[in-house]
Each structure stands twice: as structure tokens, then as C-alpha cells.
Amino acid sequence: MTADSRRISTRSDFTRTLGSGVRVSARDLVIHLAPVGAQWPDSTGLRADVALHGGPWLGLIVSKKVGNAVVRHRVARRLRHAFAQIRPELENPETFVVLRAFPSIATRSTDELAAQLRAGFAHQKAQKAFARAGFSS
């Protein structure tokens, strides 16, 4: 699972990731990525206050369109678990990630969600964003 220290929980971090990041669409979700530069200070301005380490950081947007509270919490747990599965595979740990769930996600398994996340991180737009931030692909 994702530790509390690796979760995006502030409005400013969500806004920054959604506004300045790269958006990659998958079948049942949209992946918003905002790589933090590998160099300090970075050109994106994401490291304005302190040096960040220990990422990637995950935020979830699971609206009421997905289902009732029980379904939304189940989806959130599956997304966190799927993200934890692919975390070791990420070559660029200093990244803010926000996942926005579509209603169709309620019927997907954790393995299907992990496959969608892998495809999203391997997408050309995501790889270009990581390269701009100074990460190798």
C-alpha cells in the first residue's frame, strides 16, 4: 500500500500536478504526471521550498460518478495497491501522480489497473515529460 508520507493530500499539490503535469489517458482512468526535476533547483519550479525525496507521490480523484462510498473506497484501495505493484518498476521516483477514475473502473481488478498504469507510464508523452525533467528513460 501507499504510505501516508507518499500520498498527495494538499490542494496545492493536486492543483500543481493537474495544472503543470502531463495527462495520459487509459481505458478506465486518466493519469496526471508531474515529474520533479532531478537537478536542484529545477526549472519547473516544483521544488521551490525544499528538496523532495522519497516519491513518487500519489493522489486519487474518485468521484461519486464511480459509485457509492463503498464502491469508491474499494476503487481507491485497488488503485493504491496497483500503484504499489508498479512503484518498483518506475525509473523516475521523484514524480507527483494523480489518478482520476472513470465510472467503468469499478469492475476492474487490481491486475488490470496495474497494466493500465504501466501502459500510462510507458506512454510517449510521459517519457518526454520525464526526459524534460532530467530523468533517463
Short mmCIF file of N, CA and C in Angstrom, two decimals:
data_model
loop_
_atom_site.label_atom_id
_atom_site.label_comp_id
_atom_site.label_asym_id
_atom_site.label_seq_id
_atom_site.Cartn_x
_atom_site.Cartn_y
_atom_site.Cartn_z
N MET A 1 0.83 -1.18 0.00
CA MET A 1 0.00 0.00 0.00
C MET A 1 0.88 1.25 0.00
N THR A 2 0.26 2.37 -0.22
CA THR A 2 0.98 3.63 -0.27
C THR A 2 1.01 4.25 1.12
N ALA A 3 2.21 4.51 1.61
CA ALA A 3 2.34 5.13 2.93
C ALA A 3 1.78 6.54 2.89
N ASP A 4 1.31 7.01 4.06
CA ASP A 4 0.74 8.36 4.13
C ASP A 4 1.73 9.42 3.67
N SER A 5 3.01 9.21 3.91
CA SER A 5 4.01 10.20 3.51
C SER A 5 4.18 10.27 2.01
N ARG A 6 3.67 9.29 1.29
CA ARG A 6 3.78 9.27 -0.17
C ARG A 6 2.45 9.55 -0.85
N ARG A 7 1.52 10.14 -0.12
CA ARG A 7 0.23 10.50 -0.71
C ARG A 7 0.14 12.00 -0.87
N ILE A 8 -0.47 12.40 -1.97
CA ILE A 8 -0.75 13.82 -2.18
C ILE A 8 -2.03 14.12 -1.42
N SER A 9 -1.95 15.07 -0.51
CA SER A 9 -3.13 15.36 0.30
C SER A 9 -3.47 16.84 0.34
N THR A 10 -2.61 17.69 -0.18
CA THR A 10 -2.90 19.12 -0.13
C THR A 10 -3.45 19.61 -1.47
N ARG A 11 -4.31 20.57 -1.38
CA ARG A 11 -4.93 21.13 -2.58
C ARG A 11 -3.86 21.69 -3.53
N SER A 12 -2.84 22.33 -2.98
CA SER A 12 -1.82 22.94 -3.83
C SER A 12 -1.06 21.89 -4.63
N ASP A 13 -0.78 20.73 -4.03
CA ASP A 13 -0.09 19.68 -4.76
C ASP A 13 -0.97 19.08 -5.86
N PHE A 14 -2.27 18.91 -5.56
CA PHE A 14 -3.19 18.44 -6.60
C PHE A 14 -3.25 19.45 -7.74
N THR A 15 -3.42 20.73 -7.40
CA THR A 15 -3.54 21.78 -8.42
C THR A 15 -2.28 21.86 -9.26
N ARG A 16 -1.13 21.79 -8.63
CA ARG A 16 0.14 21.84 -9.35
C ARG A 16 0.28 20.66 -10.31
N THR A 17 -0.08 19.47 -9.84
CA THR A 17 0.05 18.28 -10.68
C THR A 17 -0.93 18.33 -11.84
N LEU A 18 -2.16 18.71 -11.58
CA LEU A 18 -3.16 18.76 -12.64
C LEU A 18 -2.88 19.89 -13.62
N GLY A 19 -2.33 20.98 -13.13
CA GLY A 19 -2.11 22.15 -13.99
C GLY A 19 -0.83 22.11 -14.78
N SER A 20 0.25 21.64 -14.19
CA SER A 20 1.53 21.70 -14.88
C SER A 20 2.04 20.35 -15.35
N GLY A 21 1.31 19.30 -15.06
CA GLY A 21 1.76 17.96 -15.42
C GLY A 21 1.32 17.55 -16.81
N VAL A 22 1.63 16.32 -17.13
CA VAL A 22 1.27 15.70 -18.40
C VAL A 22 0.08 14.78 -18.14
N ARG A 23 -0.87 14.77 -19.06
CA ARG A 23 -2.06 13.93 -18.91
C ARG A 23 -2.00 12.79 -19.91
N VAL A 24 -2.14 11.57 -19.39
CA VAL A 24 -2.15 10.37 -20.22
C VAL A 24 -3.45 9.63 -19.93
N SER A 25 -4.21 9.33 -20.97
CA SER A 25 -5.47 8.63 -20.79
C SER A 25 -5.28 7.12 -20.92
N ALA A 26 -5.97 6.41 -20.06
CA ALA A 26 -6.04 4.95 -20.14
C ALA A 26 -7.51 4.58 -20.27
N ARG A 27 -7.80 3.31 -20.31
CA ARG A 27 -9.18 2.86 -20.53
C ARG A 27 -10.12 3.33 -19.42
N ASP A 28 -9.71 3.16 -18.17
CA ASP A 28 -10.59 3.43 -17.05
C ASP A 28 -10.14 4.58 -16.16
N LEU A 29 -9.08 5.29 -16.55
CA LEU A 29 -8.58 6.38 -15.72
C LEU A 29 -7.73 7.32 -16.53
N VAL A 30 -7.51 8.49 -15.96
CA VAL A 30 -6.58 9.46 -16.53
C VAL A 30 -5.43 9.59 -15.55
N ILE A 31 -4.22 9.54 -16.07
CA ILE A 31 -3.02 9.64 -15.25
C ILE A 31 -2.41 11.01 -15.47
N HIS A 32 -2.30 11.79 -14.41
CA HIS A 32 -1.66 13.10 -14.45
C HIS A 32 -0.28 12.94 -13.81
N LEU A 33 0.77 13.28 -14.56
CA LEU A 33 2.14 13.13 -14.08
C LEU A 33 2.83 14.49 -14.04
N ALA A 34 3.51 14.77 -12.96
CA ALA A 34 4.32 15.98 -12.86
C ALA A 34 5.67 15.58 -12.29
N PRO A 35 6.63 15.24 -13.18
CA PRO A 35 7.95 14.88 -12.69
C PRO A 35 8.64 16.08 -12.06
N VAL A 36 9.26 15.86 -10.93
CA VAL A 36 10.04 16.90 -10.27
C VAL A 36 11.45 16.75 -10.82
N GLY A 37 12.07 17.86 -11.15
CA GLY A 37 13.39 17.81 -11.77
C GLY A 37 14.42 17.05 -10.96
N ALA A 38 15.31 16.36 -11.65
CA ALA A 38 16.36 15.60 -10.98
C ALA A 38 17.44 16.52 -10.43
N GLN A 39 17.54 17.73 -10.97
CA GLN A 39 18.55 18.69 -10.52
C GLN A 39 17.91 19.68 -9.54
N TRP A 40 18.71 20.19 -8.64
CA TRP A 40 18.22 21.17 -7.67
C TRP A 40 18.90 22.49 -7.91
N PRO A 41 18.25 23.63 -8.06
CA PRO A 41 16.81 23.77 -8.21
C PRO A 41 16.39 23.42 -9.62
N ASP A 42 15.16 23.00 -9.79
CA ASP A 42 14.72 22.58 -11.12
C ASP A 42 14.02 23.72 -11.85
N SER A 43 13.95 23.59 -13.14
CA SER A 43 13.38 24.65 -13.97
C SER A 43 11.85 24.70 -13.89
N THR A 44 11.21 23.64 -13.41
CA THR A 44 9.75 23.63 -13.36
C THR A 44 9.20 24.41 -12.18
N GLY A 45 10.01 24.70 -11.20
CA GLY A 45 9.54 25.42 -10.03
C GLY A 45 8.82 24.56 -9.02
N LEU A 46 8.81 23.24 -9.23
CA LEU A 46 8.11 22.37 -8.30
C LEU A 46 8.88 22.21 -6.99
N ARG A 47 10.18 22.47 -7.01
CA ARG A 47 10.98 22.35 -5.80
C ARG A 47 11.30 23.74 -5.27
N ALA A 48 10.30 24.51 -5.03
CA ALA A 48 10.51 25.90 -4.63
C ALA A 48 11.00 26.03 -3.19
N ASP A 49 10.51 25.20 -2.30
CA ASP A 49 10.83 25.37 -0.88
C ASP A 49 11.95 24.46 -0.41
N VAL A 50 11.79 23.18 -0.61
CA VAL A 50 12.78 22.22 -0.10
C VAL A 50 13.02 21.15 -1.14
N ALA A 51 14.13 20.46 -1.00
CA ALA A 51 14.42 19.33 -1.87
C ALA A 51 13.48 18.18 -1.50
N LEU A 52 12.86 17.59 -2.49
CA LEU A 52 11.94 16.49 -2.26
C LEU A 52 12.67 15.18 -2.51
N HIS A 53 12.34 14.18 -1.73
CA HIS A 53 12.87 12.85 -1.96
C HIS A 53 11.89 11.85 -1.38
N GLY A 54 11.94 10.63 -1.85
CA GLY A 54 11.08 9.59 -1.32
C GLY A 54 9.81 9.36 -2.10
N GLY A 55 9.70 9.87 -3.30
CA GLY A 55 8.50 9.70 -4.10
C GLY A 55 8.48 8.35 -4.77
N PRO A 56 7.60 8.12 -5.67
CA PRO A 56 6.61 9.04 -6.20
C PRO A 56 5.45 9.24 -5.21
N TRP A 57 4.76 10.35 -5.40
CA TRP A 57 3.64 10.70 -4.55
C TRP A 57 2.35 10.48 -5.32
N LEU A 58 1.35 9.91 -4.67
CA LEU A 58 0.12 9.51 -5.33
C LEU A 58 -1.07 10.26 -4.75
N GLY A 59 -1.92 10.76 -5.65
CA GLY A 59 -3.19 11.36 -5.28
C GLY A 59 -4.29 10.72 -6.10
N LEU A 60 -5.46 10.60 -5.51
CA LEU A 60 -6.58 9.94 -6.19
C LEU A 60 -7.78 10.88 -6.28
N ILE A 61 -8.47 10.81 -7.42
CA ILE A 61 -9.73 11.52 -7.60
C ILE A 61 -10.74 10.46 -8.02
N VAL A 62 -11.62 10.10 -7.09
CA VAL A 62 -12.65 9.10 -7.34
C VAL A 62 -13.98 9.76 -7.01
N SER A 63 -14.68 10.19 -8.04
CA SER A 63 -15.91 10.97 -7.84
C SER A 63 -17.10 10.06 -7.54
N LYS A 64 -18.22 10.70 -7.21
CA LYS A 64 -19.44 9.96 -6.93
C LYS A 64 -20.01 9.28 -8.16
N LYS A 65 -19.56 9.68 -9.34
CA LYS A 65 -20.00 9.02 -10.57
C LYS A 65 -19.52 7.57 -10.61
N VAL A 66 -18.44 7.25 -9.89
CA VAL A 66 -17.90 5.89 -9.86
C VAL A 66 -18.84 4.96 -9.11
N GLY A 67 -19.49 5.47 -8.06
CA GLY A 67 -20.41 4.64 -7.28
C GLY A 67 -20.61 5.21 -5.90
N ASN A 68 -21.25 4.42 -5.05
CA ASN A 68 -21.48 4.88 -3.68
C ASN A 68 -20.17 4.81 -2.89
N ALA A 69 -20.21 5.15 -1.62
CA ALA A 69 -19.00 5.24 -0.81
C ALA A 69 -18.25 3.91 -0.74
N VAL A 70 -18.98 2.82 -0.64
CA VAL A 70 -18.33 1.51 -0.56
C VAL A 70 -17.55 1.23 -1.84
N VAL A 71 -18.16 1.50 -2.98
CA VAL A 71 -17.50 1.26 -4.27
C VAL A 71 -16.31 2.20 -4.44
N ARG A 72 -16.47 3.47 -4.08
CA ARG A 72 -15.37 4.43 -4.22
C ARG A 72 -14.17 4.03 -3.37
N HIS A 73 -14.42 3.59 -2.15
CA HIS A 73 -13.31 3.17 -1.28
C HIS A 73 -12.65 1.91 -1.81
N ARG A 74 -13.43 0.99 -2.36
CA ARG A 74 -12.86 -0.22 -2.96
C ARG A 74 -11.98 0.15 -4.15
N VAL A 75 -12.46 1.06 -4.98
CA VAL A 75 -11.67 1.51 -6.14
C VAL A 75 -10.38 2.18 -5.67
N ALA A 76 -10.47 3.02 -4.65
CA ALA A 76 -9.28 3.70 -4.15
C ALA A 76 -8.26 2.69 -3.61
N ARG A 77 -8.72 1.69 -2.89
CA ARG A 77 -7.81 0.66 -2.39
C ARG A 77 -7.15 -0.09 -3.54
N ARG A 78 -7.93 -0.43 -4.57
CA ARG A 78 -7.36 -1.14 -5.73
C ARG A 78 -6.33 -0.27 -6.46
N LEU A 79 -6.64 1.02 -6.60
CA LEU A 79 -5.68 1.91 -7.26
C LEU A 79 -4.39 2.04 -6.47
N ARG A 80 -4.50 2.19 -5.15
CA ARG A 80 -3.29 2.28 -4.33
C ARG A 80 -2.48 0.99 -4.40
N HIS A 81 -3.17 -0.15 -4.40
CA HIS A 81 -2.47 -1.43 -4.48
C HIS A 81 -1.81 -1.61 -5.85
N ALA A 82 -2.51 -1.25 -6.91
CA ALA A 82 -1.94 -1.35 -8.27
C ALA A 82 -0.72 -0.44 -8.40
N PHE A 83 -0.82 0.76 -7.83
CA PHE A 83 0.32 1.68 -7.89
C PHE A 83 1.50 1.13 -7.10
N ALA A 84 1.22 0.51 -5.96
CA ALA A 84 2.29 -0.10 -5.16
C ALA A 84 2.96 -1.24 -5.92
N GLN A 85 2.20 -1.96 -6.75
CA GLN A 85 2.78 -3.04 -7.55
C GLN A 85 3.77 -2.51 -8.58
N ILE A 86 3.46 -1.38 -9.20
CA ILE A 86 4.33 -0.88 -10.26
C ILE A 86 5.40 0.08 -9.76
N ARG A 87 5.31 0.54 -8.53
CA ARG A 87 6.28 1.50 -7.98
C ARG A 87 7.73 1.05 -8.17
N PRO A 88 8.08 -0.21 -7.87
CA PRO A 88 9.49 -0.62 -8.04
C PRO A 88 9.97 -0.56 -9.49
N GLU A 89 9.05 -0.59 -10.44
CA GLU A 89 9.42 -0.56 -11.85
C GLU A 89 9.70 0.85 -12.36
N LEU A 90 9.32 1.86 -11.60
CA LEU A 90 9.48 3.23 -12.05
C LEU A 90 10.94 3.66 -11.94
N GLU A 91 11.46 4.17 -13.03
CA GLU A 91 12.85 4.64 -13.06
C GLU A 91 12.96 6.09 -12.60
N ASN A 92 11.84 6.75 -12.39
CA ASN A 92 11.79 8.16 -12.07
C ASN A 92 10.96 8.38 -10.82
N PRO A 93 11.55 8.19 -9.66
CA PRO A 93 10.76 8.22 -8.43
C PRO A 93 10.27 9.60 -8.01
N GLU A 94 10.93 10.65 -8.44
CA GLU A 94 10.55 11.99 -8.00
C GLU A 94 9.43 12.54 -8.87
N THR A 95 8.23 12.00 -8.70
CA THR A 95 7.10 12.33 -9.55
C THR A 95 5.82 12.45 -8.73
N PHE A 96 5.04 13.46 -9.04
CA PHE A 96 3.70 13.58 -8.49
C PHE A 96 2.75 12.91 -9.47
N VAL A 97 1.89 12.02 -8.99
CA VAL A 97 0.95 11.28 -9.83
C VAL A 97 -0.44 11.45 -9.24
N VAL A 98 -1.37 11.88 -10.09
CA VAL A 98 -2.77 11.95 -9.69
C VAL A 98 -3.55 11.07 -10.66
N LEU A 99 -4.35 10.16 -10.09
CA LEU A 99 -5.17 9.26 -10.89
C LEU A 99 -6.62 9.68 -10.77
N ARG A 100 -7.26 9.94 -11.91
CA ARG A 100 -8.68 10.31 -11.94
C ARG A 100 -9.44 9.12 -12.51
N ALA A 101 -10.35 8.56 -11.71
CA ALA A 101 -11.07 7.34 -12.08
C ALA A 101 -12.32 7.64 -12.88
N PHE A 102 -12.57 6.81 -13.90
CA PHE A 102 -13.82 6.86 -14.65
C PHE A 102 -14.80 5.86 -14.03
N PRO A 103 -16.10 6.00 -14.26
CA PRO A 103 -17.06 5.06 -13.68
C PRO A 103 -16.81 3.60 -14.04
N SER A 104 -16.26 3.32 -15.21
CA SER A 104 -16.03 1.94 -15.63
C SER A 104 -14.97 1.23 -14.79
N ILE A 105 -14.24 1.96 -13.97
CA ILE A 105 -13.15 1.38 -13.18
C ILE A 105 -13.66 0.45 -12.08
N ALA A 106 -14.92 0.60 -11.70
CA ALA A 106 -15.48 -0.17 -10.58
C ALA A 106 -15.44 -1.67 -10.82
N THR A 107 -15.42 -2.10 -12.07
CA THR A 107 -15.45 -3.53 -12.37
C THR A 107 -14.07 -4.11 -12.68
N ARG A 108 -13.04 -3.30 -12.60
CA ARG A 108 -11.69 -3.76 -12.96
C ARG A 108 -10.96 -4.35 -11.76
N SER A 109 -10.11 -5.33 -12.04
CA SER A 109 -9.30 -5.93 -10.99
C SER A 109 -8.02 -5.11 -10.78
N THR A 110 -7.34 -5.40 -9.71
CA THR A 110 -6.08 -4.72 -9.41
C THR A 110 -5.05 -4.96 -10.50
N ASP A 111 -4.99 -6.18 -11.01
CA ASP A 111 -4.02 -6.50 -12.06
C ASP A 111 -4.32 -5.73 -13.35
N GLU A 112 -5.59 -5.58 -13.69
CA GLU A 112 -5.96 -4.80 -14.87
C GLU A 112 -5.57 -3.33 -14.68
N LEU A 113 -5.78 -2.81 -13.47
CA LEU A 113 -5.41 -1.43 -13.19
C LEU A 113 -3.89 -1.25 -13.24
N ALA A 114 -3.13 -2.21 -12.72
CA ALA A 114 -1.68 -2.13 -12.77
C ALA A 114 -1.20 -2.13 -14.22
N ALA A 115 -1.84 -2.92 -15.08
CA ALA A 115 -1.46 -2.94 -16.50
C ALA A 115 -1.74 -1.59 -17.15
N GLN A 116 -2.86 -0.96 -16.80
CA GLN A 116 -3.16 0.36 -17.35
C GLN A 116 -2.16 1.40 -16.87
N LEU A 117 -1.74 1.30 -15.61
CA LEU A 117 -0.74 2.23 -15.09
C LEU A 117 0.60 2.03 -15.78
N ARG A 118 1.01 0.78 -15.97
CA ARG A 118 2.28 0.51 -16.69
C ARG A 118 2.25 1.13 -18.08
N ALA A 119 1.13 0.93 -18.78
CA ALA A 119 1.00 1.48 -20.13
C ALA A 119 1.04 3.01 -20.10
N GLY A 120 0.42 3.59 -19.09
CA GLY A 120 0.43 5.04 -18.97
C GLY A 120 1.81 5.61 -18.74
N PHE A 121 2.58 4.96 -17.85
CA PHE A 121 3.93 5.43 -17.58
C PHE A 121 4.87 5.19 -18.76
N ALA A 122 4.55 4.21 -19.59
CA ALA A 122 5.38 3.93 -20.77
C ALA A 122 4.97 4.77 -21.98
N HIS A 123 3.88 5.50 -21.88
CA HIS A 123 3.37 6.31 -22.99
C HIS A 123 4.40 7.36 -23.39
N GLN A 124 4.40 7.70 -24.65
CA GLN A 124 5.37 8.64 -25.20
C GLN A 124 5.31 10.01 -24.50
N LYS A 125 4.12 10.52 -24.21
CA LYS A 125 4.01 11.81 -23.54
C LYS A 125 4.64 11.78 -22.15
N ALA A 126 4.45 10.68 -21.43
CA ALA A 126 5.04 10.55 -20.10
C ALA A 126 6.56 10.48 -20.20
N GLN A 127 7.06 9.73 -21.15
CA GLN A 127 8.51 9.59 -21.31
C GLN A 127 9.16 10.93 -21.67
N LYS A 128 8.48 11.72 -22.50
CA LYS A 128 9.01 13.05 -22.83
C LYS A 128 9.04 13.95 -21.60
N ALA A 129 8.02 13.87 -20.76
CA ALA A 129 7.99 14.68 -19.54
C ALA A 129 9.12 14.28 -18.61
N PHE A 130 9.38 12.99 -18.49
CA PHE A 130 10.48 12.54 -17.63
C PHE A 130 11.82 12.99 -18.19
N ALA A 131 11.96 12.95 -19.52
CA ALA A 131 13.22 13.38 -20.13
C ALA A 131 13.44 14.88 -19.91
N ARG A 132 12.38 15.69 -20.02
CA ARG A 132 12.50 17.12 -19.78
C ARG A 132 12.92 17.42 -18.35
N ALA A 133 12.47 16.59 -17.42
CA ALA A 133 12.79 16.79 -16.01
C ALA A 133 14.19 16.27 -15.65
N GLY A 134 14.84 15.63 -16.61
CA GLY A 134 16.21 15.16 -16.36
C GLY A 134 16.33 13.72 -15.95
N PHE A 135 15.26 12.92 -16.16
CA PHE A 135 15.32 11.51 -15.83
C PHE A 135 15.63 10.72 -17.09
N SER A 136 16.37 9.64 -16.94
CA SER A 136 16.64 8.76 -18.10
C SER A 136 15.42 7.91 -18.34
N SER A 137 15.23 7.50 -19.59
CA SER A 137 14.07 6.67 -19.91
C SER A 137 14.47 5.27 -20.24
#
